[in-house]
mmCIF file of C-alpha atoms in Angstrom:
data_model
loop_
_atom_site.group_PDB
_atom_site.id
_atom_site.type_symbol
_atom_site.label_atom_id
_atom_site.label_comp_id
_atom_site.label_asym_id
_atom_site.label_seq_id
_atom_site.Cartn_x
_atom_site.Cartn_y
_atom_site.Cartn_z
ATOM 1 C CA MET A 26 14.429 41.777 -18.368
ATOM 2 C CA LYS A 27 17.392 41.306 -16.193
ATOM 3 C CA ALA A 28 17.225 39.595 -12.839
ATOM 4 C CA GLU A 29 18.382 42.657 -10.941
ATOM 5 C CA HIS A 30 15.637 44.787 -12.439
ATOM 6 C CA ARG A 31 12.947 42.184 -11.555
ATOM 7 C CA HIS A 32 14.165 42.042 -7.966
ATOM 8 C CA GLU A 33 14.013 45.794 -7.733
ATOM 9 C CA LEU A 34 10.413 45.859 -8.926
ATOM 10 C CA LYS A 35 9.341 43.198 -6.334
ATOM 11 C CA THR A 36 11.006 45.116 -3.559
ATOM 12 C CA ASN A 37 9.230 48.303 -4.530
ATOM 13 C CA THR A 38 5.842 46.523 -4.616
ATOM 14 C CA LEU A 39 6.309 44.991 -1.132
ATOM 15 C CA ALA A 40 7.407 48.312 0.311
ATOM 16 C CA GLU A 41 4.412 50.029 -1.186
ATOM 17 C CA TRP A 42 1.985 47.375 0.309
ATOM 18 C CA MET A 43 3.558 47.690 3.731
ATOM 19 C CA GLY A 44 3.204 51.397 3.562
ATOM 20 C CA ASN A 45 -0.484 51.147 2.668
ATOM 21 C CA LEU A 46 -1.278 48.374 5.294
ATOM 22 C CA PRO A 47 -2.367 50.722 8.111
ATOM 23 C CA GLN A 48 -4.723 52.527 5.835
ATOM 24 C CA TRP A 49 -6.114 49.215 4.444
ATOM 25 C CA ALA A 50 -6.587 47.822 7.977
ATOM 26 C CA GLY A 51 -8.461 50.937 9.000
ATOM 27 C CA ASP A 52 -10.722 50.746 6.014
ATOM 28 C CA ASN A 53 -11.450 46.958 6.521
ATOM 29 C CA LEU A 54 -11.321 46.740 10.317
ATOM 30 C CA ILE A 55 -14.831 45.318 10.733
ATOM 31 C CA SER A 56 -14.251 42.585 8.197
ATOM 32 C CA ILE A 57 -10.961 41.626 9.803
ATOM 33 C CA VAL A 58 -12.551 41.372 13.248
ATOM 34 C CA ILE A 59 -15.397 39.215 11.939
ATOM 35 C CA VAL A 60 -13.004 36.798 10.239
ATOM 36 C CA ILE A 61 -10.804 36.477 13.327
ATOM 37 C CA ALA A 62 -13.819 35.940 15.587
ATOM 38 C CA THR A 63 -15.161 33.260 13.271
ATOM 39 C CA ILE A 64 -11.872 31.378 13.283
ATOM 40 C CA VAL A 65 -11.595 31.536 17.071
ATOM 41 C CA ALA A 66 -15.211 30.426 17.541
ATOM 42 C CA ALA A 67 -14.795 27.476 15.189
ATOM 43 C CA GLY A 68 -11.635 26.361 16.958
ATOM 44 C CA GLY A 69 -13.223 26.748 20.378
ATOM 45 C CA PHE A 70 -16.325 24.822 19.350
ATOM 46 C CA TYR A 71 -14.248 21.980 17.982
ATOM 47 C CA PHE A 72 -12.175 21.823 21.159
ATOM 48 C CA TRP A 73 -15.243 21.971 23.403
ATOM 49 C CA ARG A 74 -17.011 19.267 21.452
ATOM 50 C CA SER A 75 -13.986 16.977 21.547
ATOM 51 C CA TYR A 76 -13.548 17.571 25.266
ATOM 52 C CA GLY A 77 -17.249 16.953 25.950
ATOM 53 C CA ARG A 78 -17.206 13.761 23.930
ATOM 54 C CA ASN A 79 -14.180 12.490 25.786
ATOM 55 C CA ALA A 80 -15.755 13.395 29.118
ATOM 56 C CA GLN A 81 -18.951 11.583 28.149
ATOM 57 C CA LEU A 82 -16.984 8.500 27.135
ATOM 58 C CA GLN A 83 -15.128 8.581 30.436
ATOM 59 C CA GLU A 84 -18.403 8.802 32.364
ATOM 60 C CA GLN A 85 -19.845 5.889 30.431
ATOM 61 C CA TYR A 86 -16.700 3.894 31.124
ATOM 62 C CA ARG A 87 -16.936 4.627 34.869
ATOM 63 C CA PHE A 88 -20.608 3.666 34.947
ATOM 64 C CA THR A 89 -19.919 0.386 33.100
ATOM 65 C CA SER A 90 -17.106 -0.487 35.497
ATOM 66 C CA PHE A 91 -19.404 -0.005 38.528
ATOM 67 C CA VAL A 92 -22.095 -2.215 36.982
ATOM 68 C CA ASN A 93 -19.492 -4.887 36.170
ATOM 69 C CA GLN A 94 -18.335 -4.806 39.781
ATOM 70 C CA ILE A 95 -21.830 -5.779 40.903
ATOM 71 C CA SER A 96 -21.982 -8.680 38.438
ATOM 72 C CA ASN A 97 -18.524 -9.937 39.420
ATOM 73 C CA ARG A 98 -19.325 -9.779 43.121
ATOM 74 C CA LYS A 99 -22.525 -11.719 42.578
ATOM 75 C CA MET A 100 -20.504 -14.532 41.031
ATOM 76 C CA GLN A 101 -17.978 -14.251 43.855
ATOM 77 C CA LEU A 102 -20.770 -14.590 46.421
ATOM 78 C CA LEU A 103 -22.212 -17.655 44.713
ATOM 79 C CA GLY A 104 -18.825 -19.363 44.718
ATOM 80 C CA ALA A 105 -18.146 -18.412 48.338
ATOM 81 C CA GLN A 106 -21.550 -19.680 49.512
ATOM 82 C CA ASN A 107 -20.860 -23.070 47.918
ATOM 83 C CA GLN A 108 -17.697 -23.208 50.032
ATOM 84 C CA ALA A 109 -19.502 -22.094 53.227
ATOM 85 C CA GLY A 110 -17.995 -18.604 53.242
ATOM 86 C CA GLY A 111 -18.376 -15.047 51.952
ATOM 87 C CA THR A 112 -20.710 -12.231 52.939
ATOM 88 C CA SER A 113 -23.180 -10.217 50.890
ATOM 89 C CA SER A 114 -21.921 -6.905 52.313
ATOM 90 C CA ILE A 115 -19.410 -6.670 49.457
ATOM 91 C CA LEU A 116 -22.287 -5.335 47.314
ATOM 92 C CA PHE A 117 -22.519 -2.130 49.369
ATOM 93 C CA GLU A 118 -19.316 -0.646 47.944
ATOM 94 C CA PRO A 119 -20.399 -0.579 44.256
ATOM 95 C CA ALA A 120 -23.836 0.640 45.376
ATOM 96 C CA ARG A 121 -22.253 3.661 47.095
ATOM 97 C CA SER A 122 -20.062 4.292 44.044
ATOM 98 C CA LEU A 123 -23.125 4.344 41.802
ATOM 99 C CA GLU A 124 -24.882 6.820 44.096
ATOM 100 C CA THR A 125 -21.852 9.154 44.030
ATOM 101 C CA PHE A 126 -21.654 8.861 40.248
ATOM 102 C CA ALA A 127 -25.361 9.685 39.830
ATOM 103 C CA LYS A 128 -24.958 12.856 41.895
ATOM 104 C CA SER A 129 -21.849 14.043 40.004
ATOM 105 C CA THR A 130 -22.724 13.330 36.366
ATOM 106 C CA GLY A 131 -24.382 15.898 34.175
ATOM 107 C CA ASP A 132 -26.144 13.316 32.015
ATOM 108 C CA ASN A 133 -29.652 12.796 33.396
ATOM 109 C CA ASN A 134 -30.116 9.468 31.636
ATOM 110 C CA LEU A 135 -26.868 8.104 33.074
ATOM 111 C CA ALA A 136 -27.817 9.438 36.484
ATOM 112 C CA ALA A 137 -31.227 7.738 36.342
ATOM 113 C CA LEU A 138 -29.666 4.461 35.259
ATOM 114 C CA ALA A 139 -27.087 4.706 38.050
ATOM 115 C CA TYR A 140 -29.836 5.199 40.655
ATOM 116 C CA ILE A 141 -31.706 2.185 39.276
ATOM 117 C CA LYS A 142 -28.598 -0.027 39.461
ATOM 118 C CA GLN A 143 -27.868 1.185 42.978
ATOM 119 C CA ALA A 144 -31.371 0.225 44.117
ATOM 120 C CA GLU A 145 -31.042 -3.179 42.460
ATOM 121 C CA ALA A 146 -27.739 -3.748 44.310
ATOM 122 C CA LEU A 147 -29.400 -2.961 47.653
ATOM 123 C CA ARG A 148 -32.228 -5.392 46.956
ATOM 124 C CA THR A 149 -29.800 -8.055 45.719
ATOM 125 C CA GLU A 150 -27.795 -7.830 48.945
ATOM 126 C CA LEU A 151 -30.896 -8.854 50.906
ATOM 127 C CA HIS A 152 -31.466 -11.870 48.660
ATOM 128 C CA TYR A 153 -27.849 -13.024 48.916
ATOM 129 C CA ARG A 154 -27.672 -12.965 52.704
ATOM 130 C CA THR A 155 -27.050 -16.364 54.220
ATOM 131 C CA GLU A 156 -28.414 -15.394 57.636
ATOM 132 C CA SER A 157 -31.989 -14.386 58.362
ATOM 133 C CA VAL A 158 -32.988 -10.725 57.785
ATOM 134 C CA SER A 159 -34.875 -8.945 60.522
ATOM 135 C CA ASP A 160 -37.974 -6.902 59.723
ATOM 136 C CA GLN A 161 -36.180 -3.711 60.776
ATOM 137 C CA ASP A 162 -33.246 -4.279 58.420
ATOM 138 C CA LEU A 163 -35.613 -5.258 55.618
ATOM 139 C CA ALA A 164 -37.695 -2.082 55.967
ATOM 140 C CA ALA A 165 -34.616 0.186 56.253
ATOM 141 C CA GLN A 166 -32.772 -1.203 53.228
ATOM 142 C CA LEU A 167 -35.845 -1.399 51.015
ATOM 143 C CA GLY A 168 -36.615 2.196 52.023
ATOM 144 C CA ARG A 169 -33.203 3.264 50.677
ATOM 145 C CA ALA A 170 -33.903 1.340 47.481
ATOM 146 C CA LYS A 171 -37.258 3.106 47.057
ATOM 147 C CA GLN A 172 -35.543 6.493 47.435
ATOM 148 C CA SER A 173 -33.043 5.580 44.693
ATOM 149 C CA TYR A 174 -35.873 4.503 42.393
ATOM 150 C CA ALA A 175 -37.687 7.776 43.101
ATOM 151 C CA MET A 176 -34.554 9.775 42.186
ATOM 152 C CA ALA A 177 -34.354 7.794 38.958
ATOM 153 C CA VAL A 178 -37.965 8.724 38.128
ATOM 154 C CA GLU A 179 -37.096 12.388 38.662
ATOM 155 C CA LYS A 180 -33.961 12.245 36.496
ATOM 156 C CA ALA A 181 -35.623 10.269 33.674
ATOM 157 C CA SER A 182 -38.559 12.611 33.175
ATOM 158 C CA ASP A 183 -37.881 12.766 29.433
ATOM 159 C CA ASN A 184 -37.067 9.042 29.019
ATOM 160 C CA PRO A 185 -40.210 6.865 29.257
ATOM 161 C CA SER A 186 -38.275 3.588 29.229
ATOM 162 C CA LEU A 187 -36.116 4.495 32.260
ATOM 163 C CA MET A 188 -39.091 5.992 34.064
ATOM 164 C CA ALA A 189 -41.093 2.782 33.636
ATOM 165 C CA ILE A 190 -38.172 0.697 34.965
ATOM 166 C CA ALA A 191 -37.849 2.952 38.005
ATOM 167 C CA GLN A 192 -41.570 2.767 38.810
ATOM 168 C CA PHE A 193 -41.493 -1.002 38.366
ATOM 169 C CA GLY A 194 -38.662 -1.137 40.936
ATOM 170 C CA ILE A 195 -40.737 0.821 43.435
ATOM 171 C CA ALA A 196 -43.558 -1.701 42.987
ATOM 172 C CA LEU A 197 -41.114 -4.570 43.630
ATOM 173 C CA CYS A 198 -40.025 -2.930 46.880
ATOM 174 C CA GLU A 199 -43.656 -2.602 47.979
ATOM 175 C CA GLU A 200 -44.249 -6.237 47.127
ATOM 176 C CA GLU A 201 -41.199 -7.358 49.130
ATOM 177 C CA LEU A 202 -42.527 -5.347 52.074
ATOM 178 C CA SER A 203 -45.813 -7.303 51.737
ATOM 179 C CA ASN A 204 -47.659 -4.140 50.633
ATOM 180 C CA PHE A 205 -49.438 -5.985 47.854
ATOM 181 C CA ASP A 206 -52.215 -3.438 47.344
ATOM 182 C CA GLU A 207 -49.756 -0.579 46.723
ATOM 183 C CA ALA A 208 -47.734 -2.799 44.393
ATOM 184 C CA LYS A 209 -50.856 -3.700 42.390
ATOM 185 C CA GLN A 210 -51.725 -0.042 41.947
ATOM 186 C CA ILE A 211 -48.249 0.785 40.591
ATOM 187 C CA TYR A 212 -48.295 -2.220 38.250
ATOM 188 C CA ALA A 213 -51.717 -1.177 36.973
ATOM 189 C CA ARG A 214 -50.535 2.399 36.305
ATOM 190 C CA ILE A 215 -47.534 1.128 34.350
ATOM 191 C CA ALA A 216 -49.681 -1.218 32.245
ATOM 192 C CA ALA A 217 -52.252 1.538 31.504
ATOM 193 C CA ASP A 218 -49.867 4.428 30.771
ATOM 194 C CA ASP A 219 -49.747 5.226 27.054
ATOM 195 C CA ALA A 220 -46.230 6.673 27.367
ATOM 196 C CA PHE A 221 -44.907 3.279 28.407
ATOM 197 C CA GLN A 222 -46.531 1.272 25.642
ATOM 198 C CA GLY A 223 -44.044 -0.621 23.546
ATOM 199 C CA THR A 224 -41.603 -1.135 26.419
ATOM 200 C CA ALA A 225 -40.753 -4.454 28.045
ATOM 201 C CA THR A 226 -41.709 -3.080 31.456
ATOM 202 C CA VAL A 227 -45.405 -3.083 30.491
ATOM 203 C CA LEU A 228 -45.312 -6.837 29.870
ATOM 204 C CA GLN A 229 -43.495 -7.403 33.146
ATOM 205 C CA ALA A 230 -46.098 -5.356 35.046
ATOM 206 C CA LYS A 231 -48.956 -7.356 33.522
ATOM 207 C CA LEU A 232 -47.216 -10.619 34.412
ATOM 208 C CA ARG A 233 -46.781 -9.517 38.031
ATOM 209 C CA LEU A 234 -50.460 -8.633 38.234
ATOM 210 C CA GLU A 235 -51.366 -12.136 37.080
ATOM 211 C CA THR A 236 -48.956 -14.026 39.355
ATOM 212 C CA MET A 237 -48.792 -11.828 42.458
ATOM 213 C CA ASP A 238 -51.299 -13.934 44.400
ATOM 214 C CA ASP A 239 -48.951 -16.911 44.139
ATOM 215 C CA TYR A 240 -46.246 -14.988 46.004
ATOM 216 C CA LYS A 241 -48.428 -14.101 48.973
ATOM 217 C CA LYS A 242 -48.040 -17.577 50.429
ATOM 218 C CA ASN A 243 -45.090 -18.391 52.628
ATOM 219 C CA VAL A 244 -42.611 -20.712 51.026
ATOM 220 C CA VAL A 245 -41.533 -23.582 53.289
ATOM 221 C CA PHE A 246 -38.567 -25.612 52.156
ATOM 222 C CA ALA A 247 -38.494 -29.333 52.820
ATOM 223 C CA PRO A 248 -35.784 -30.566 55.202
ATOM 224 C CA LYS A 249 -32.606 -31.781 53.673
ATOM 225 C CA PRO A 250 -32.780 -35.547 53.121
ATOM 226 C CA LYS A 251 -30.414 -37.678 55.150
ATOM 227 C CA PRO A 252 -27.672 -39.337 53.152
ATOM 228 C CA LYS A 253 -28.347 -42.996 52.451
ATOM 229 C CA PRO A 254 -25.800 -45.478 53.826
ATOM 230 C CA ARG A 255 -23.512 -46.859 51.227
ATOM 231 C CA ILE A 256 -24.059 -50.569 50.653
ATOM 232 C CA ILE A 257 -21.046 -52.497 49.437
ATOM 233 C CA PRO A 258 -22.109 -55.708 47.638
ATOM 234 C CA LEU A 259 -20.379 -58.820 48.963
ATOM 235 C CA LYS A 260 -19.399 -61.617 46.646
ATOM 236 C CA PRO A 261 -20.863 -64.948 47.873
ATOM 237 C CA ALA A 262 -18.368 -67.647 48.825
ATOM 238 C CA GLU A 263 -17.988 -70.462 46.343
ATOM 239 C CA ILE A 264 -18.447 -73.945 47.847
ATOM 240 C CA GLN A 265 -17.500 -76.920 45.731
ATOM 241 C CA LEU A 266 -19.939 -79.760 46.331
ATOM 242 C CA GLY A 267 -19.072 -82.021 43.424
ATOM 243 C CA PRO A 268 -16.088 -84.341 42.985
ATOM 244 C CA VAL A 269 -12.653 -82.909 42.306
ATOM 245 C CA ASP A 270 -11.303 -83.080 38.793
ATOM 246 C CA ALA A 271 -9.322 -86.305 38.395
ATOM 247 C CA ASN A 272 -6.777 -84.540 36.182
ATOM 248 C CA LEU A 273 -5.530 -82.413 39.072
ATOM 249 C CA PRO A 274 -2.300 -83.539 40.803
ATOM 250 C CA VAL A 275 -3.073 -85.927 43.658
ATOM 251 C CA GLY A 276 -0.057 -85.279 45.812
ATOM 252 C CA PRO A 277 2.833 -82.946 46.456
ATOM 253 C CA LEU A 278 5.747 -82.914 44.081
ATOM 254 C CA ALA A 279 9.033 -84.220 45.278
ATOM 255 C CA GLY A 280 10.856 -81.517 47.159
ATOM 256 C CA GLY A 281 7.939 -79.006 46.737
ATOM 257 C CA PRO A 282 5.405 -77.617 49.186
ATOM 258 C CA ALA A 283 2.418 -79.666 50.212
ATOM 259 C CA ALA A 284 -0.709 -79.179 48.150
ATOM 260 C CA ALA A 285 -3.353 -77.021 49.780
ATOM 261 C CA PRO A 286 -6.627 -78.790 50.666
ATOM 262 C CA THR A 287 -9.433 -77.969 48.310
ATOM 263 C CA GLY A 288 -12.388 -78.713 50.547
ATOM 264 C CA VAL A 289 -14.235 -76.414 53.006
ATOM 265 C CA GLU A 290 -13.678 -77.214 56.654
ATOM 266 C CA GLY A 291 -16.698 -77.628 58.859
ATOM 267 C CA VAL A 292 -18.904 -79.096 56.125
ATOM 268 C CA PRO A 293 -20.534 -82.360 57.314
ATOM 269 C CA PRO A 294 -19.883 -85.543 55.340
ATOM 270 C CA SER A 295 -23.513 -85.626 54.259
ATOM 271 C CA VAL A 296 -22.848 -82.441 52.300
ATOM 272 C CA ARG A 297 -19.336 -83.231 51.133
ATOM 273 C CA GLY A 298 -20.144 -86.797 50.070
ATOM 274 C CA GLN A 299 -19.546 -90.195 51.603
ATOM 275 C CA ASP A 300 -15.986 -90.317 50.416
ATOM 276 C CA ALA A 301 -13.689 -87.690 51.897
ATOM 277 C CA ARG A 302 -11.694 -87.818 48.681
ATOM 278 C CA ASP A 303 -14.489 -85.885 46.933
ATOM 279 C CA THR A 304 -13.091 -82.736 48.512
ATOM 280 C CA ASP A 305 -9.602 -83.846 49.628
ATOM 281 C CA PRO A 306 -7.530 -85.531 46.923
ATOM 282 C CA ASN A 307 -4.813 -86.373 49.486
ATOM 283 C CA ALA A 308 -7.157 -88.479 51.680
ATOM 284 C CA PRO A 309 -6.194 -92.194 51.838
ATOM 285 C CA ALA A 310 -8.327 -94.729 50.079
ATOM 286 C CA PRO A 311 -10.969 -96.343 52.333
ATOM 287 C CA VAL A 312 -10.379 -99.880 53.537
ATOM 288 C CA LYS A 313 -13.009 -102.307 52.420
ATOM 289 C CA ILE A 314 -14.212 -104.731 55.065
ATOM 290 C CA GLU A 315 -15.622 -107.985 53.751
ATOM 291 C CA LYS A 316 -18.132 -109.926 55.799
ATOM 292 C CA PRO A 317 -17.511 -113.633 56.010
ATOM 293 C CA ALA A 318 -20.195 -115.880 54.784
ATOM 294 C CA GLY A 319 -22.473 -116.974 57.595
ATOM 295 C CA ASP A 320 -25.298 -115.740 59.674
ATOM 296 C CA ALA A 321 -26.311 -112.314 58.502
ATOM 297 C CA ASN A 322 -27.405 -111.424 62.036
ATOM 298 C CA GLN A 323 -23.967 -112.140 63.513
ATOM 299 C CA PRO A 324 -21.761 -109.049 63.870
ATOM 300 C CA ALA A 325 -18.823 -108.889 61.548
ATOM 301 C CA LYS A 326 -15.467 -109.709 63.016
ATOM 302 C CA GLU A 327 -12.654 -107.278 62.636
ATOM 303 C CA PRO A 328 -9.867 -108.565 60.401
ATOM 304 C CA LYS A 329 -6.620 -109.491 62.078
ATOM 305 C CA GLU A 330 -3.647 -107.412 61.285
ATOM 306 C CA SER A 331 -1.108 -109.353 59.341
ATOM 307 C CA ALA A 332 2.568 -108.981 59.840
ATOM 308 C CA THR A 333 3.179 -108.546 56.146
ATOM 309 C CA PRO A 334 1.438 -105.854 54.158
ATOM 310 C CA GLN A 335 -1.029 -107.068 51.644
ATOM 311 C CA THR A 336 -0.924 -105.745 48.143
ATOM 312 C CA LYS A 337 -4.285 -104.998 46.698
ATOM 313 C CA SER A 338 -4.711 -106.114 43.135
ATOM 314 C CA GLY A 339 -7.037 -104.465 40.731
ATOM 315 C CA PRO A 340 -7.319 -101.154 38.942
ATOM 316 C CA ALA A 341 -5.783 -98.243 40.700
ATOM 317 C CA GLU A 342 -8.029 -95.573 42.174
ATOM 318 C CA PRO A 343 -7.641 -92.361 40.205
ATOM 319 C CA ASN A 344 -7.969 -90.212 43.327
ATOM 320 C CA ALA A 345 -5.799 -92.387 45.601
ATOM 321 C CA PRO A 346 -2.340 -91.006 46.365
ATOM 322 C CA VAL A 347 0.511 -92.696 44.554
ATOM 323 C CA LYS A 348 3.027 -94.158 46.935
ATOM 324 C CA ALA A 349 6.571 -93.494 45.986
ATOM 325 C CA PRO A 350 8.726 -96.630 45.687
ATOM 326 C CA ASP A 351 11.233 -97.253 48.427
ATOM 327 C CA ALA A 352 14.657 -96.101 47.466
ATOM 328 C CA ALA A 353 17.276 -98.848 47.301
ATOM 329 C CA VAL A 354 19.957 -98.493 49.940
ATOM 330 C CA PRO A 355 23.408 -99.137 48.439
ATOM 331 C CA ALA A 356 25.534 -101.755 50.201
ATOM 332 C CA VAL A 357 28.546 -100.344 51.969
ATOM 333 C CA THR A 358 31.703 -102.509 51.886
ATOM 334 C CA PRO A 359 34.035 -101.875 54.808
ATOM 335 C CA PRO A 360 37.667 -101.195 53.867
ATOM 336 C CA PRO A 361 40.203 -103.993 54.521
ATOM 337 C CA ALA A 362 42.065 -103.870 57.742
ATOM 338 C CA ILE A 363 45.738 -102.932 57.396
ATOM 339 C CA GLU A 364 48.217 -104.380 59.772
ATOM 340 C CA PRO A 365 50.496 -101.610 60.930
ATOM 341 C CA ASN A 366 53.516 -103.891 61.276
ATOM 342 C CA ASN A 367 53.087 -105.594 57.889
ATOM 343 C CA PRO A 368 54.724 -103.896 54.951
ATOM 344 C CA ALA A 369 52.456 -102.792 52.183
ATOM 345 C CA LYS A 370 52.298 -105.045 49.191
ATOM 346 C CA THR A 371 53.356 -103.597 45.936
#
């Protein structure tokens, strides 16, 4: 079969189908409508589900960011209080954001959790205040926290875990307002409710029932202890009481500075020793006075000073200063006198 003939046959078939299309559409109109509606519904459902999932993820992201703001501001407050600064009012902003989020979201569980976190932020602000809280401010702010917990109970009607947490928060508010009987009743209801069994809140409620009486007493902090004075240890002065080492130099070197005394001034001879040379190596040797033979009761006569110095024979004292020998003076010969009128001899 030639190519031209095949092309002619295809053209005739297409023209025939186009001519019969209106009649075929009329005969199968219901089926065509059902197929088109199914395709549109499937596409719309897929788009709606994707959009809803994205919106839910965005809401969860917003809620997480608000909760992280509270945690970050707690740390900021702790650091500022250590540096004597900062105020707990910075917790009000994320608390208001959580309240707005809870009112706008369509997820009841997220709304209940947002109300719970808002109430916790209000209670935390009272605990982080550095100044004293008046009874009026305490009652007003805890009243707002109780309202948020009550809204959480309403939103979490189908979530027992969130409902138990919200009721536990209401009991904490009553306890902080010193309404211990009301708090005990709420704790008892939480511990006895079968819907809450298996949750951590039941254990917390039982623990509060056991330890609540300990919190009824006023806590009085001891005064800050005064800083102890710093004691700097002093090193005791060293006093040499024994004789000086004989190997030390006994006098100044020629042309050098004088040797510093090694003794302690103001110490009586009875402490330093009978000989001053025990502490001062530069002290002169003592002069020995010999008594002449005779009556022992007669006073000793002082020796007469001699015109010539006497040289003491015997072993030299190791601590006595060594006297330098006298330097010999060279003889100076005067120059011969020259007669000015006499000629010089060659």
